[in-house]
Tab-separated table of C-alpha atoms in Angstrom:
chain	number	residue	atom	x	y	z
A	882	ASP	CA	7.415	-16.300	-3.163
A	883	LEU	CA	5.055	-17.418	-5.914
A	884	LEU	CA	3.096	-14.160	-6.240
A	885	ASN	CA	3.836	-10.562	-5.238
A	886	HIS	CA	1.465	-8.747	-2.899
A	887	SER	CA	-1.063	-6.078	-3.861
A	888	PRO	CA	-3.691	-4.824	-1.368
A	889	GLY	CA	-5.978	-3.753	-4.218
A	890	VAL	CA	-6.448	-7.252	-5.625
A	891	THR	CA	-9.485	-9.434	-4.906
A	892	SER	CA	-8.066	-12.890	-4.393
A	893	SER	CA	-8.553	-16.196	-2.614
A	894	HIS	CA	-7.215	-19.747	-2.729
A	895	VAL	CA	-8.420	-23.259	-2.009
A	896	ASN	CA	-6.318	-26.264	-0.994
A	897	ASP	CA	-8.129	-29.554	-1.637
A	898	GLY	CA	-5.262	-31.777	-0.543
A	899	THR	CA	-4.077	-32.481	-4.059
A	900	GLY	CA	-3.207	-28.944	-5.087
A	901	VAL	CA	-3.878	-25.257	-4.579
A	902	ALA	CA	-6.240	-23.238	-6.777
A	903	PHE	CA	-5.946	-19.432	-6.891
A	904	PHE	CA	-8.894	-17.189	-7.742
A	905	LEU	CA	-8.081	-13.640	-8.851
A	906	GLY	CA	-10.570	-10.886	-9.624
A	907	LYS	CA	-14.289	-10.949	-8.972
A	908	GLY	CA	-17.331	-9.413	-10.637
A	909	SER	CA	-16.380	-6.112	-12.243
A	910	ASP	CA	-12.699	-6.408	-11.287
A	911	GLY	CA	-12.003	-7.698	-14.760
A	912	GLY	CA	-9.701	-10.523	-13.716
A	913	VAL	CA	-6.162	-10.482	-15.117
A	914	LYS	CA	-5.306	-9.261	-18.580
A	915	GLN	CA	-2.984	-11.265	-20.781
A	916	GLY	CA	0.638	-10.327	-20.183
A	917	ASP	CA	-0.021	-8.586	-16.839
A	918	GLU	CA	1.790	-9.606	-13.667
A	919	ILE	CA	-0.370	-11.709	-11.367
A	920	PHE	CA	-0.635	-10.369	-7.821
A	921	TYR	CA	-2.134	-11.868	-4.691
A	922	ASN	CA	-3.653	-10.072	-1.704
A	923	TYR	CA	-2.008	-11.528	1.402
A	924	GLY	CA	-4.135	-9.328	3.633
A	925	SER	CA	-5.388	-5.747	3.432
A	926	THR	CA	-5.769	-5.329	7.186
A	927	LYS	CA	-2.600	-7.000	8.483
A	928	GLY	CA	0.163	-5.136	10.307
A	929	ASN	CA	3.809	-5.595	9.404
A	930	GLU	CA	4.498	-7.879	12.365
A	931	THR	CA	1.941	-10.357	11.049
A	932	MET	CA	3.144	-9.943	7.463
A	933	MET	CA	6.752	-10.566	8.468
A	934	MET	CA	5.969	-13.630	10.581
A	935	ALA	CA	3.556	-15.220	8.099
A	936	TYR	CA	4.946	-14.241	4.707
A	937	GLY	CA	8.462	-12.886	5.184
A	938	PHE	CA	7.813	-9.369	3.870
A	939	CYS	CA	6.150	-6.164	5.007
A	940	LEU	CA	4.923	-2.833	3.661
A	941	PHE	CA	6.158	0.741	3.933
A	942	ASP	CA	3.970	3.041	6.060
A	943	ASN	CA	1.408	0.360	6.942
A	944	VAL	CA	-1.544	2.011	8.731
A	945	HIS	CA	-2.502	-1.367	10.227
A	946	ASP	CA	0.727	-1.594	12.230
A	947	SER	CA	0.587	-2.093	15.981
A	948	TYR	CA	3.106	-2.154	18.807
A	949	GLY	CA	2.899	-4.869	21.458
A	950	LEU	CA	3.581	-3.171	24.790
A	951	GLU	CA	4.367	-5.866	27.347
A	952	LEU	CA	4.066	-4.845	30.997
A	953	THR	CA	5.237	-6.614	34.143
A	954	ILE	CA	4.998	-5.824	37.847
A	955	ARG	CA	7.157	-6.823	40.792
A	956	LYS	CA	5.464	-8.947	43.450
A	957	PRO	CA	6.789	-10.593	46.617
A	958	ALA	CA	7.954	-14.168	46.111
A	959	ASP	CA	5.665	-16.867	47.489
A	960	ASP	CA	8.446	-18.416	49.558
A	961	GLY	CA	8.475	-15.563	52.085
A	962	SER	CA	12.146	-14.828	51.410
A	963	GLY	CA	11.536	-11.143	50.885
A	964	ALA	CA	12.662	-11.409	47.279
A	965	TYR	CA	10.558	-10.163	44.394
A	966	THR	CA	9.488	-11.875	41.195
A	967	ALA	CA	8.177	-10.440	37.932
A	968	GLN	CA	4.568	-11.061	36.968
A	969	SER	CA	3.359	-10.329	33.453
A	970	LEU	CA	0.291	-8.124	33.098
A	971	GLY	CA	0.073	-9.024	29.432
A	972	THR	CA	0.815	-7.542	26.024
A	973	PHE	CA	-1.263	-4.541	24.990
A	974	ARG	CA	-1.540	-3.432	21.355
A	975	LEU	CA	-1.010	0.257	20.621
A	976	LEU	CA	-2.306	1.496	17.263
A	977	ARG	CA	-1.723	4.500	15.024
A	978	GLN	CA	-4.131	7.433	15.044
A	979	ASP	CA	-4.760	6.845	11.329
A	980	HIS	CA	-5.526	3.142	11.802
A	981	PRO	CA	-8.863	2.585	9.989
A	982	GLY	CA	-10.386	0.956	13.076
A	983	VAL	CA	-9.383	3.906	15.271
A	984	ILE	CA	-10.778	6.413	12.769
A	985	ALA	CA	-14.056	4.474	12.569
A	986	GLY	CA	-14.272	4.251	16.355
A	987	ASP	CA	-14.271	0.447	16.298
A	988	VAL	CA	-11.095	0.053	18.372
A	989	ALA	CA	-9.166	2.225	20.809
A	990	GLN	CA	-5.727	3.491	19.881
A	991	ILE	CA	-4.693	2.849	23.489
A	992	PRO	CA	-6.542	-0.230	24.814
A	993	VAL	CA	-8.847	0.171	27.798
A	994	ASP	CA	-7.228	-2.867	29.404
A	995	LEU	CA	-3.873	-1.078	29.283
A	996	TRP	CA	-5.312	1.836	31.240
A	997	ARG	CA	-6.777	-0.601	33.765
A	998	ALA	CA	-3.435	-2.365	34.154
A	999	ILE	CA	-1.587	0.912	34.711
A	1000	SER	CA	-4.093	2.545	37.052
A	1001	ASP	CA	-4.315	-0.460	39.407
A	1002	PRO	CA	-2.059	-3.395	38.472
A	1003	GLN	CA	-3.066	-5.614	41.396
A	1004	GLU	CA	-6.756	-5.102	40.751
A	1005	TYR	CA	-6.214	-5.737	37.056
A	1006	VAL	CA	-4.567	-9.078	37.839
A	1007	ARG	CA	-7.427	-9.995	40.171
A	1008	VAL	CA	-10.150	-9.054	37.695
A	1009	LYS	CA	-8.303	-10.800	34.876
A	1010	ALA	CA	-8.289	-13.988	36.939
A	1011	SER	CA	-11.974	-13.487	37.699
A	1012	LYS	CA	-12.744	-13.136	33.995
A	1013	ALA	CA	-10.958	-16.399	33.324
A	1014	THR	CA	-13.012	-18.113	36.009
A	1015	ASN	CA	-16.420	-16.428	35.757
A	1016	GLY	CA	-16.435	-15.128	32.192
A	1017	ALA	CA	-15.777	-11.745	30.614
A	1018	ASN	CA	-19.243	-10.426	31.532
A	1019	SER	CA	-18.791	-10.764	35.278
A	1020	GLU	CA	-20.014	-7.689	37.177
A	1021	GLU	CA	-16.610	-6.684	38.533
A	1022	ALA	CA	-15.097	-6.905	35.057
A	1023	GLN	CA	-17.349	-3.985	34.071
A	1024	ALA	CA	-16.124	-1.654	36.823
A	1025	ALA	CA	-15.756	2.009	35.873
A	1026	LEU	CA	-12.329	3.082	34.708
A	1027	ASP	CA	-10.674	5.887	36.650
A	1028	ILE	CA	-7.569	7.302	34.934
A	1029	GLY	CA	-5.457	9.868	36.745
A	1030	ILE	CA	-2.926	12.216	35.187
A	1031	GLU	CA	-0.186	10.238	36.958
A	1032	ASP	CA	-1.302	7.171	34.985
A	1033	VAL	CA	-1.022	9.125	31.743
A	1034	GLU	CA	2.448	10.347	32.673
A	1035	LEU	CA	3.553	6.819	33.578
A	1036	LEU	CA	2.440	5.496	30.198
A	1037	LEU	CA	3.971	8.500	28.450
A	1038	HIS	CA	7.390	7.846	30.008
A	1039	THR	CA	7.087	4.135	29.205
A	1040	VAL	CA	6.349	4.884	25.555
A	1041	GLU	CA	9.228	7.355	25.422
A	1042	ARG	CA	11.624	4.647	26.620
A	1043	ARG	CA	10.321	2.138	24.066
A	1044	LEU	CA	10.591	4.728	21.306
A	1045	SER	CA	14.167	5.763	22.118
A	1046	PRO	CA	16.048	2.950	20.264
A	1047	PHE	CA	13.933	3.446	17.136
A	1048	LEU	CA	14.814	7.146	17.059
A	1049	LEU	CA	18.516	6.321	16.996
A	1050	THR	CA	18.135	4.605	13.597
A	1051	ARG	CA	15.210	6.667	12.282
A	1052	GLU	CA	17.028	8.299	9.362
A	1053	ASP	CA	18.581	5.044	8.144
A	1054	ASP	CA	15.348	3.096	8.626
A	1055	VAL	CA	13.266	5.583	6.638
A	1056	LYS	CA	15.794	5.696	3.805
A	1057	MET	CA	16.026	1.917	3.579
A	1058	ALA	CA	12.285	1.328	4.089
A	1059	GLN	CA	11.318	3.391	1.045
A	1060	LEU	CA	13.334	1.249	-1.365
A	1061	SER	CA	11.080	-0.785	-3.648
A	1062	SER	CA	13.789	-2.544	-5.606
A	1063	THR	CA	17.328	-3.366	-4.532
A	1064	LYS	CA	18.775	-4.748	-7.750
A	1065	ASP	CA	20.618	-1.488	-8.451
A	1066	ASN	CA	21.455	-0.691	-4.822
A	1067	ASN	CA	23.313	-3.841	-3.776
A	1068	VAL	CA	21.003	-4.164	-0.776
A	1069	ASP	CA	19.453	-7.321	0.609
A	1070	MET	CA	15.658	-6.999	0.409
A	1071	ARG	CA	15.439	-8.611	3.825
A	1072	ASP	CA	17.169	-5.541	5.237
A	1073	VAL	CA	14.498	-3.394	3.565
A	1074	PHE	CA	11.739	-5.388	5.260
A	1075	VAL	CA	13.425	-5.101	8.660
A	1076	ALA	CA	13.712	-1.330	8.131
A	1077	ARG	CA	10.017	-1.147	7.220
A	1078	TYR	CA	9.119	-3.068	10.357
A	1079	ARG	CA	11.236	-0.795	12.569
A	1080	ASP	CA	9.888	2.310	10.842
A	1081	GLY	CA	6.348	1.057	11.441
A	1082	GLN	CA	6.987	0.422	15.134
A	1083	ARG	CA	8.398	3.930	15.485
A	1084	ARG	CA	5.342	5.449	13.799
A	1085	VAL	CA	2.967	3.645	16.179
A	1086	LEU	CA	4.895	4.777	19.258
A	1087	GLU	CA	5.193	8.360	18.004
A	1088	SER	CA	1.465	8.432	17.357
A	1089	ALA	CA	0.690	7.178	20.859
A	1090	LEU	CA	3.173	9.644	22.335
A	1091	HIS	CA	1.475	12.512	20.498
A	1092	VAL	CA	-1.882	11.592	22.043
A	1093	LEU	CA	-0.436	11.214	25.542
A	1094	ARG	CA	1.365	14.544	25.358
A	1095	SER	CA	-1.858	16.179	24.222
A	1096	ILE	CA	-3.599	14.823	27.322
A	1097	THR	CA	-0.885	16.090	29.681
A	1098	ASP	CA	-0.841	19.498	27.944
A	1099	GLU	CA	-4.606	19.807	28.341
A	1100	SER	CA	-4.281	18.888	32.009
A	1101	GLU	CA	-1.614	21.540	32.553
A	1102	ASP	CA	-3.749	24.139	30.775
A	1103	ALA	CA	-6.703	23.233	32.990
A	1104	ASP	CA	-4.553	23.622	36.114
A	1105	ASP	CA	-3.302	27.020	34.921
A	1106	ASN	CA	-6.843	28.225	34.278
A	1107	ALA	CA	-7.914	26.990	37.714
A	1108	THR	CA	-5.251	29.118	39.373
């Protein structure tokens, strides 16, 4: 709570064990003028989940937001009882279409590993174990990815279900998330940050849903043209 955040500030700090030194401004940035508020850059590429967990605040309409989609599968219990247990496939990070990394082509909006896990969960678990044992560059880890339209539809329906609770509070979240000061609104700023986080999660899921629907629409158009 010492310094407010600004993504446009060049800043760093050093802790030598006896104290913390802050460095603000570099080169032609001009430093800080007398009488100006001092800001600190807590991270220009962090999503709101990281900002909330590390610093206790988050930003409105943060293009670096991501949604952690956790998937599990049912597998027969090892005791031969006929019962089933849940096995985690992992947590896969969905991004927004306007995420800088997605725009630059550095990262995928929908991770390749997520497609692998959906298209063949058992094989994904096996290859994941092989990677852990033999390394990420093992030959089978580089197998070609085959995505069917049924895989796209499965992910689409999964995203729709995850999005549903955020849509119920969309109007309230957006209204609260856009507040920059609560001193005249009798609102706890922590509620504003929670609204910004929820709004960000909704935006990521809506963006992913838009892409998935585009894929299914293109597939339907291709089928219509074929007939």
